[in-house]
Coordinates of C-alpha atoms and ligand atoms in Angstrom, one line a residue:
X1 CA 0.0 0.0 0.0
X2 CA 1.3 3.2 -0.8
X3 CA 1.9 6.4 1.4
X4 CA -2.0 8.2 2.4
X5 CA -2.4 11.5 2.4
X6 CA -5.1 14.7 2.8
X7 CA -5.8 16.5 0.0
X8 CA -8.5 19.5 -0.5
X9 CA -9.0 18.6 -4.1
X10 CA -7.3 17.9 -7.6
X11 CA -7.3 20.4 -10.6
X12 CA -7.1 18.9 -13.9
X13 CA -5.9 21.1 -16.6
X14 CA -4.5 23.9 -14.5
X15 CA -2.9 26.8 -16.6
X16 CA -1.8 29.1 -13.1
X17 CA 0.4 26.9 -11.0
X18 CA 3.4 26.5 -13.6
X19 CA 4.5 26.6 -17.3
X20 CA 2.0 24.8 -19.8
X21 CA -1.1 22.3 -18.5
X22 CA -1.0 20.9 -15.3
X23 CA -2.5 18.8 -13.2
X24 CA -2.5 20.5 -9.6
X25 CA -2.6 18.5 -6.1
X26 CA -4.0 20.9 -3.4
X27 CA -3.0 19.1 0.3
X28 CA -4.1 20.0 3.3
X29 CA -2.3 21.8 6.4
X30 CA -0.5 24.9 6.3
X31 CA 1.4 26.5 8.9
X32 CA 1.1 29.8 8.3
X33 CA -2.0 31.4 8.8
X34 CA -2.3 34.1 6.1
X35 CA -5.1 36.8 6.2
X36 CA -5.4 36.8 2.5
X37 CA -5.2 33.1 1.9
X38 CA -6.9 31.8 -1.5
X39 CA -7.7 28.5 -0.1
X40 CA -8.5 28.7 3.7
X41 CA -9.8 25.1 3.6
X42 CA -6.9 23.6 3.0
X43 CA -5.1 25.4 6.6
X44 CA -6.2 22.8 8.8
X45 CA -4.5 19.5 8.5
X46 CA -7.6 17.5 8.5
X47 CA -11.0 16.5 7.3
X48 CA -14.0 19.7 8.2
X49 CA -17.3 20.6 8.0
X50 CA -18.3 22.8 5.5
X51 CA -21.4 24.6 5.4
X52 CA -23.0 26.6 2.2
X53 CA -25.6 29.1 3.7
X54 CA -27.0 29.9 0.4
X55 CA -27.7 26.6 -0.2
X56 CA -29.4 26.0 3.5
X57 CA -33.1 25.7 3.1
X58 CA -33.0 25.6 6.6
X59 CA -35.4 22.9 6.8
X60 CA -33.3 21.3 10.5
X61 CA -33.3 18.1 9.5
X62 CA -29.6 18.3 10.4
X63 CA -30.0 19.4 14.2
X64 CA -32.0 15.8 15.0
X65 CA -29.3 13.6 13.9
X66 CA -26.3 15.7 14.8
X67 CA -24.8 13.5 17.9
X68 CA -22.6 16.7 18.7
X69 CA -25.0 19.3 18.8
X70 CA -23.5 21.3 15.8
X71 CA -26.3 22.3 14.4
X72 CA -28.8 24.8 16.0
X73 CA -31.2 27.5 15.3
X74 CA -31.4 30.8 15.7
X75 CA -34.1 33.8 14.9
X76 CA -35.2 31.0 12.3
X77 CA -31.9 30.8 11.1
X78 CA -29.8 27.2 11.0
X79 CA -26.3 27.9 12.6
X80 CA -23.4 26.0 13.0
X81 CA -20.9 25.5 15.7
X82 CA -17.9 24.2 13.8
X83 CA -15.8 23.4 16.5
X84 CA -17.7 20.5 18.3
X85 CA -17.9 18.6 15.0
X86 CA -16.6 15.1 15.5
X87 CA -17.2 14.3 11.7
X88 CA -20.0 11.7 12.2
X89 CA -21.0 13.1 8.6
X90 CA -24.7 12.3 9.7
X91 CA -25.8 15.7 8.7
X92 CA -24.9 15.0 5.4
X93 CA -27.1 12.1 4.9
X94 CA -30.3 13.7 5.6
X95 CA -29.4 17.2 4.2
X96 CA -31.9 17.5 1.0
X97 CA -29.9 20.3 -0.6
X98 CA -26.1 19.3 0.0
X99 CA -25.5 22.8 1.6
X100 CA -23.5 20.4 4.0
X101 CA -19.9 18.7 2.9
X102 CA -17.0 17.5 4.2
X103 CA -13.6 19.6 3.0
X104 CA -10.6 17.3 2.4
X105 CA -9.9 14.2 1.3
X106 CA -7.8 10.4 1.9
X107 CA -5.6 9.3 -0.9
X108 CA -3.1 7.1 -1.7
X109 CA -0.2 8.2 -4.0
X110 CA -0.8 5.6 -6.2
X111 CA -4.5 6.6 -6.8
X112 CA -3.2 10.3 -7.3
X113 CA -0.2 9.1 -10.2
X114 CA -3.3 7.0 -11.5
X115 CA -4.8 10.1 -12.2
X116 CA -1.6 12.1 -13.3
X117 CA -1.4 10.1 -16.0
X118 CA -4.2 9.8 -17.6
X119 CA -3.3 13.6 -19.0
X120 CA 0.8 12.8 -19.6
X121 CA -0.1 13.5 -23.1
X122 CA -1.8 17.0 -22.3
X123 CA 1.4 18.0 -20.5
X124 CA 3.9 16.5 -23.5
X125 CA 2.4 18.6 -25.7
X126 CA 2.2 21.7 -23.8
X127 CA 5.2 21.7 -21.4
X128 CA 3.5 21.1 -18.6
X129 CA 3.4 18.3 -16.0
X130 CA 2.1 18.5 -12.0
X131 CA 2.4 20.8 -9.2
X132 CA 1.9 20.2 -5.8
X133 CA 0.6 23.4 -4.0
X134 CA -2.0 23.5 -0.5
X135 CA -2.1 24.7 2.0
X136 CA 1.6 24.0 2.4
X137 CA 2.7 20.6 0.3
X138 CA 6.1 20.2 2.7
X139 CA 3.6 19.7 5.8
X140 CA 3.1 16.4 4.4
X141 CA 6.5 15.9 3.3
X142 CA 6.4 11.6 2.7
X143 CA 3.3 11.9 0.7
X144 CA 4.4 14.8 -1.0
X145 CA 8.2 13.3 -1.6
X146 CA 6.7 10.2 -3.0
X147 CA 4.0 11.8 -5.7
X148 CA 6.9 13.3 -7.0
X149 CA 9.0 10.9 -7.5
X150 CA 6.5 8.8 -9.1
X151 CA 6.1 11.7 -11.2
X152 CA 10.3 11.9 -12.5
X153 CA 10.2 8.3 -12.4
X154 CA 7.4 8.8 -15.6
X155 CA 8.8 11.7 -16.9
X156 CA 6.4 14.3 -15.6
X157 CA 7.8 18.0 -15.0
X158 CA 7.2 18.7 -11.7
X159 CA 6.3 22.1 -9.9
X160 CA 6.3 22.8 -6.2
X161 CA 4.4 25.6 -4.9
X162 CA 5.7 26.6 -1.0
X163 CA 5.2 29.3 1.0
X164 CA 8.6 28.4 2.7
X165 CA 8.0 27.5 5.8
X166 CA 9.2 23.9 6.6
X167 CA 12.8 22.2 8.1
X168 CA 15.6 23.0 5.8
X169 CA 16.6 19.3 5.6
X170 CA 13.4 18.6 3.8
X171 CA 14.3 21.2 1.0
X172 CA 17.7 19.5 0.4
X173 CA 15.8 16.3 0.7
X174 CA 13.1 16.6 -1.9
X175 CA 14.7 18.9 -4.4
X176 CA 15.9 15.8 -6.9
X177 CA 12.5 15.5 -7.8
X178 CA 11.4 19.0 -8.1
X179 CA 12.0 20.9 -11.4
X180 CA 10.5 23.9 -10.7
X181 CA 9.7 25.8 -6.9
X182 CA 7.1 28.4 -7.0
X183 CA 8.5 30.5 -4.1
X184 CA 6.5 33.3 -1.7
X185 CA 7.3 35.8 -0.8
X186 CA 4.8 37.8 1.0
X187 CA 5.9 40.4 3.1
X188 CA 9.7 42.1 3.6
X189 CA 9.0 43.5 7.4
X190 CA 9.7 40.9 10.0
X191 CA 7.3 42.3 12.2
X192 CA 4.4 42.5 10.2
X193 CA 5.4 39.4 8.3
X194 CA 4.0 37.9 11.6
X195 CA 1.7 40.1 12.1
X196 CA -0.5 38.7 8.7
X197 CA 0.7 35.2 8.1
X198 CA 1.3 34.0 12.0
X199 CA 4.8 33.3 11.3
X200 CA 8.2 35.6 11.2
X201 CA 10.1 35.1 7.3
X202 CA 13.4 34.3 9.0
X203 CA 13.2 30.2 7.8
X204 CA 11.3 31.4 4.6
X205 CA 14.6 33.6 3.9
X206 CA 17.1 30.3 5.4
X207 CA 15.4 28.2 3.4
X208 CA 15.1 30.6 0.3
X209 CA 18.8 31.0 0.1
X210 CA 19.5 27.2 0.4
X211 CA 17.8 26.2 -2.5
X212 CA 18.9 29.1 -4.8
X213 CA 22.7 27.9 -3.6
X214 CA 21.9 24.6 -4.1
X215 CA 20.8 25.3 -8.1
X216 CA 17.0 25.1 -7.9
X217 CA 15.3 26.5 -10.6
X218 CA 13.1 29.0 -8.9
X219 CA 9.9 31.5 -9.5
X220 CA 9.3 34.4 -6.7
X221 CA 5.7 34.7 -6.2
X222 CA 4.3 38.0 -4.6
X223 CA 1.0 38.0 -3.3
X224 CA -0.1 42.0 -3.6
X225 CA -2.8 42.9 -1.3
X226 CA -4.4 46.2 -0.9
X227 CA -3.6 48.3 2.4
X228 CA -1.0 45.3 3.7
X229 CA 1.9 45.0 0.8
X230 CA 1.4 47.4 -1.2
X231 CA 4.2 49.3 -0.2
X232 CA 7.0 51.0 -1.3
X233 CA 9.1 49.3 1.3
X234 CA 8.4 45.9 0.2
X235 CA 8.6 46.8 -3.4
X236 CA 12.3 47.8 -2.7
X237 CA 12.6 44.6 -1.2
X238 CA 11.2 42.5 -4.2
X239 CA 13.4 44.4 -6.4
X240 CA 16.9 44.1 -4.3
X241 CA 15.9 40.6 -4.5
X242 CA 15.9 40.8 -8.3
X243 CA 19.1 42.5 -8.5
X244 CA 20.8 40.0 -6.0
X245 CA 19.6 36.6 -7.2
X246 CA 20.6 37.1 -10.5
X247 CA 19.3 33.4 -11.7
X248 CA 15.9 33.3 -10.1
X249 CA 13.7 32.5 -12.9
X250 CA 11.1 34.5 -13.0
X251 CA 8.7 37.3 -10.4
X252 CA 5.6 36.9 -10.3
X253 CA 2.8 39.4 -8.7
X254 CA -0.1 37.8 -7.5
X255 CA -2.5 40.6 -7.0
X256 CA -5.4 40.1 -4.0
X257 CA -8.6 38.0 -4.7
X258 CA -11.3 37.8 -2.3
X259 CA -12.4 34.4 -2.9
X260 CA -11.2 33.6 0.3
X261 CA -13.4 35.2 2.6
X262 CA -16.2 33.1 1.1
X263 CA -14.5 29.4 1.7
X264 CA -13.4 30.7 4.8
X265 CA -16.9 31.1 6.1
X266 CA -18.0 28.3 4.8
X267 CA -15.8 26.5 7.4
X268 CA -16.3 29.1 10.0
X269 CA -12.7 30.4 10.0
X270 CA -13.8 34.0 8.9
X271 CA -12.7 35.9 11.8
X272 CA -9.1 36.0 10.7
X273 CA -9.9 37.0 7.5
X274 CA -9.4 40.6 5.7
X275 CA -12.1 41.7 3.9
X276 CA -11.3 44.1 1.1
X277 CA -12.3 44.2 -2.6
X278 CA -10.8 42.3 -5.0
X279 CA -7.8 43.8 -7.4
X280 CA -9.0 45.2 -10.8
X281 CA -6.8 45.4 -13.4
X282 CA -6.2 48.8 -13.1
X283 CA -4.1 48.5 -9.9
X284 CA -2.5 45.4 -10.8
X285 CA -0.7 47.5 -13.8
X286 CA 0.0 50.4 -11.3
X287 CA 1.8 47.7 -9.5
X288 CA 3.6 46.3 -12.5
X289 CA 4.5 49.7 -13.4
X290 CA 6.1 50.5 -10.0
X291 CA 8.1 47.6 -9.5
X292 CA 9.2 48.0 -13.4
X293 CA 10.7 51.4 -12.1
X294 CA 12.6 49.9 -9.7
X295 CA 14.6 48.1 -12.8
X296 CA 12.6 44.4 -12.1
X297 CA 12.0 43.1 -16.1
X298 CA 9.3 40.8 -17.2
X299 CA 7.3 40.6 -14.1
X300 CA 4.3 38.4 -14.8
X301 CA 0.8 38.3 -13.2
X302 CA 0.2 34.9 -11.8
Ligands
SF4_401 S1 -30.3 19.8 6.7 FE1 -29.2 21.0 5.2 S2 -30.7 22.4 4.3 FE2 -31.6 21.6 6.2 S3 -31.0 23.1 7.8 FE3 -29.4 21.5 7.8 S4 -27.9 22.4 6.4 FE4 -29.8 23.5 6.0
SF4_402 S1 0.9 30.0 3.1 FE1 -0.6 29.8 1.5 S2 -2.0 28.1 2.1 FE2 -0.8 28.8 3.9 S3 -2.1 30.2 4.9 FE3 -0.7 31.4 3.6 S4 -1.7 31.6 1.6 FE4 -2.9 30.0 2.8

């Protein structure tokens, strides 16, 4: 039997998470704790509850077969109290309008390569092959170590998308099989680097410079969010990195989406969330423009 794992969810034919088509594996668990995150479900390192309001007739069929007293009314109203869920998954059975899931997912890596490569031809013709992105892939470093080396061992390019954040012995460890890291880099103050991800940078940085010394081929992904980032302090710091690490190969901006608020609600884990408007493409050009002053070339939107 082959190593398990907990994945959110798999994206064939991704065209955002590396060159050419992809097939994307989004795991579950994340250390950091970002206040802009994308995919919120996928922080927490196991199997939750997730709850659509607008598809809630709220008909409480759920609150008679919860054995945890999850479920409850109020002013009319079903709620939810997400943290006594036990994940009996009886509410699921009798809900008539599947406004209740569960969010994450057992798999072994042989069912995942399975999968892979049923779209090796897709990813021949375009340059593309598999990335591995979360939550935080290294968090479930075995499982993540072993899809991609099933990957090179087939010939599949492979992508890894990390916010950083893990022992630097994994990063020595698993970069044979990696081709290609998509790297964050989120926020240049150390101060406020805690303050909106829950972590300080100092091991993103460590681990940074290890695998640039170490030869791996490397993409610098900046999350831009309104009101946080957008600074000119931290575009002087993307840009000093652009001078300094002459072979990184390639800056990417990755201006703020809101879709997170909504899946973050959805599991109840709103509170930590920012709530601000999504980036039009207006500003994401203003932001391309800036950091173009500041001598970076070919800066892509990702
Ligand atoms: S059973 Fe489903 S539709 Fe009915 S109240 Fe519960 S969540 Fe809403
Ligand atoms: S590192 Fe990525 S997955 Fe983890 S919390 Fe931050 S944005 Fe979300």
């Amino acid at each position: 039997m082959s190593e398990t794992g907990i994945i959110v969810d798999i994206q064939r034919f991704s065209i955002h998470d590396g060159p050419g088509i992809r097939t994307t594996v989004f795991l579950k668990g994340c250390p950091l704790n970002c206040k802009w995150c994308h995919n919120p479900e996928a922080i927490n390192y196991n199997i939750q509850l997730s709850f659509n309001r607008e598809k809630c007739l709220d008909c409480f069929k759920c609150i008679s077969v919860c054995p945890s007293s999850v479920h409850f009314e109020r002013a009319g109203k079903h709620e939810v109290n997400f943290s006594e869920c036990n994940l009996s998954g009886r509410c699921l059975t009798v809900c008539p309008n599947k406004a209740l899931t569960l969010t994450g997912k057992v798999r072994t890596v042989d069912k995942i390569i399975e999968l892979i490569l049923r779209d090796k031809d897709y990813y021949n013709n375009s340059g593309g092959g598999v990335t591995i992105s979360g939550g935080e892939p290294m968090t479930q470093f075995q499982f993540t170590k072993q899809i991609l080396k099933a990957c090179k061992e087939n010939e599949i390019h492979t992508t890894l998308d990390t916010c950083g954040h893990a022992p630097s012995d994994r990063y020595l460890d698993i970069m044979p099989y990696v081709d290609l890291f998509l790297y964050d880099f989120k926020e240049s103050d150390f101060q406020k680097h805690k303050e909106y991800t829950g972590v300080y940078n100092d091991l993103i940085q460590k681990n940074f410079n290890l695998l640039y010394d170490n030869g791996a081929k490397i993409i610098l992904r900046c999350p831009i969010v309104p009101g946080f980032n957008d600074t000119e302090k931290h575009f002087h710091a993307i840009s000093d990195i652009y001078r300094k690490f002459t072979k990184l190969h390639g800056i990417e901006i990755m201006p703020y989406h809101n879709i997170g608020l909504d899946k973050a609600r959805k599991i109840g884990a709103e509170q930590n969330f920012i709530s601000v408007d999504t980036t039009d493409k207006v500003k994401s050009r203003e932001w391309i423009s800036a950091l173009t002053k500041y001598g970076i070339k070919n800066i892509k939107l990702g």
